[in-house]
């Protein structure tokens, strides 16, 4: 049979991940001839041979690609037959706009781990061992194209042995840009609290000894510093909490192995698989097992955030220490960005860390650990950062290039290019001044590695957000204001490839409404081109404004006043009694007079009110604490007969979800001494019931049967599961998040899609209410 020749263009994450040697081996195993080269768009291949072998080669390019490769496109064309000269790897091509993608950082692979602990290997116990299948990528990249000279590894010249591996297509380290060894690569060191180097023969083993003795050690990782402490030592964990002024927010725990993790929590198959993934996210799992972790690691909640070691240094630390688990929390103060530079860490973490385990490979891009939560067999991201960024979100259609700058809390930014949307790593809370520089760094870096010039900037409707002010200060580009909850629904639509219109539940704590009020309990009929506010929670005052977010008892006052006037002050409500009569009177006065009390329909604040009334959480020290602890105490089981009742009333052009029945039931149960766990269950079930009723009423009016669930409230597993089950029993098609967070970390994706459609990109259409 006559040989054929094909030209193949492969796009995606296909450079620096072992794709060329992989293709070289595929071709040589089949005795095919041709060439392969990196291009700005990805990888270009010419392959020649028998038709069956060539087709088999093409099919395997995607199916058997290396672990770090993410193939997003394979374009094939016929070529004229050429002479047979074997298969060769050519020098990289240049000349066209860059389209290849930078790989995320991923955990050290099994092959490298084997070498790490093999006494005869030349990289035995080398803390920076890596290959094309693992190691740092995104966090060391300064610019594109991705090669060593444009990374922080440029400071380290490869020794002859490493260079030989780097140049060998048959090697696992062929063109592995971070390739290094003891003779030519980065080195670790242990510093004291003042930043003075301690002369230790093995700084990692010395650090492990200090951790075992109860000290706090700042450990430099891939995307920045962690603050580490022995998770089993209550004194060490308490010391870290006190120093970091972190009263109750749970710490993440790194377990030495999957077996060690199983001793600390109840792991189902989905959780175990998530822990083992090369991204190595923090996985929220139910507490349990016979392992020992200090109570102060995760107080007041039923879950613990576990993750596994992902750098060789982490593995060496556990190998040298007697501990099975370490608290590994972000190396920062409060909500500041994590420290990434050695000297910066010594200054910013002064008084927090007793010692510093550092190294001399620069972290170019700070990147927090990602956080996920298994829900119903699917892993839902809560924070998308290390291991996932900068991989794109695939879009259903091509859109114009737009920069979206996100919200104020849990900020991310997003840049669209063709049929892809690229979200930045987690930036954090822009209420913190130190985060402003990081915000601008993230925008600049995305633009440079993607080589995209946006045609518009999308931002939140809130005029006082830092991201909004930044966008409005940029001259020369159209600015598109996107309502907060519309962006949430659009985000869920985008990651699920939806077009047209949907019923969108957008439930969260705060979002600026088109009427100037604080929204947060919203049901929209929405598409990318607009929305109608079809239903919402009844509005109440927010007593003291932002103070009500920090003091959930204020929301209990607002709701009780809404339904009972001042009478509740004379009732026995233990959850409020500890606040004190004077504080209650002050908040009530603000509520009655409308002073410093904007109106809100926030679902998050309703959770706060219920949590405070039940005595679960009256003062919050971290975002969402009252809701998290309320979910944690909810008793198992279903309560179809005694769930609290909400009302659904038609007012003007929208349904309003009333809460008189809810609070009648809550107050009655509090007076009767009903267990808070049972009351929490009744609240969750009642809310799921009424939301399902809302969806049914909207379907009756519009014919829509697709429902999107978005917003921070849907981080709540109990509510999400119960609402989804109720909707599916009524034959709705339900869409949730599995690629970007349901909270504000996914907001920028929705903003980008709404703005792109306002410029004329994508499809429109759908039902109206």
PDB file of C-alpha atoms in Angstrom, residues 25 41 77 216 262 284 289 308 359 364 372 401 504 508 514 671 685 699 761:
ATOM      1  CA  UNK A  25       8.682   7.305  20.511  1.00  0.00           C
ATOM      2  CA  UNK A  41       0.864  27.784  18.382  1.00  0.00           C
ATOM      3  CA  UNK A  77      -4.024  17.958   6.591  1.00  0.00           C
ATOM      4  CA  UNK A 216       6.597  26.851  63.776  1.00  0.00           C
ATOM      5  CA  UNK A 262      -7.319   7.849  55.931  1.00  0.00           C
ATOM      6  CA  UNK A 284     -12.390  19.006  52.396  1.00  0.00           C
ATOM      7  CA  UNK A 289     -10.536   7.874  61.875  1.00  0.00           C
ATOM      8  CA  UNK A 308      -0.704  15.217  50.305  1.00  0.00           C
ATOM      9  CA  UNK A 359      15.749  27.681  48.906  1.00  0.00           C
ATOM     10  CA  UNK A 364       8.028  34.215  40.166  1.00  0.00           C
ATOM     11  CA  UNK A 372     -11.892  21.291  46.454  1.00  0.00           C
ATOM     12  CA  UNK A 401     -11.017  39.044  23.853  1.00  0.00           C
ATOM     13  CA  UNK A 504     -30.359  30.849  37.681  1.00  0.00           C
ATOM     14  CA  UNK A 508     -24.465  34.408  48.417  1.00  0.00           C
ATOM     15  CA  UNK A 514     -29.491  47.270  40.089  1.00  0.00           C
ATOM     16  CA  UNK A 671     -38.411  27.778  73.318  1.00  0.00           C
ATOM     17  CA  UNK A 685     -34.768  21.264  54.075  1.00  0.00           C
ATOM     18  CA  UNK A 699     -41.098  27.194  34.622  1.00  0.00           C
ATOM     19  CA  UNK A 761     -19.781  37.573  20.395  1.00  0.00           C
TER      20      UNK A 761
END
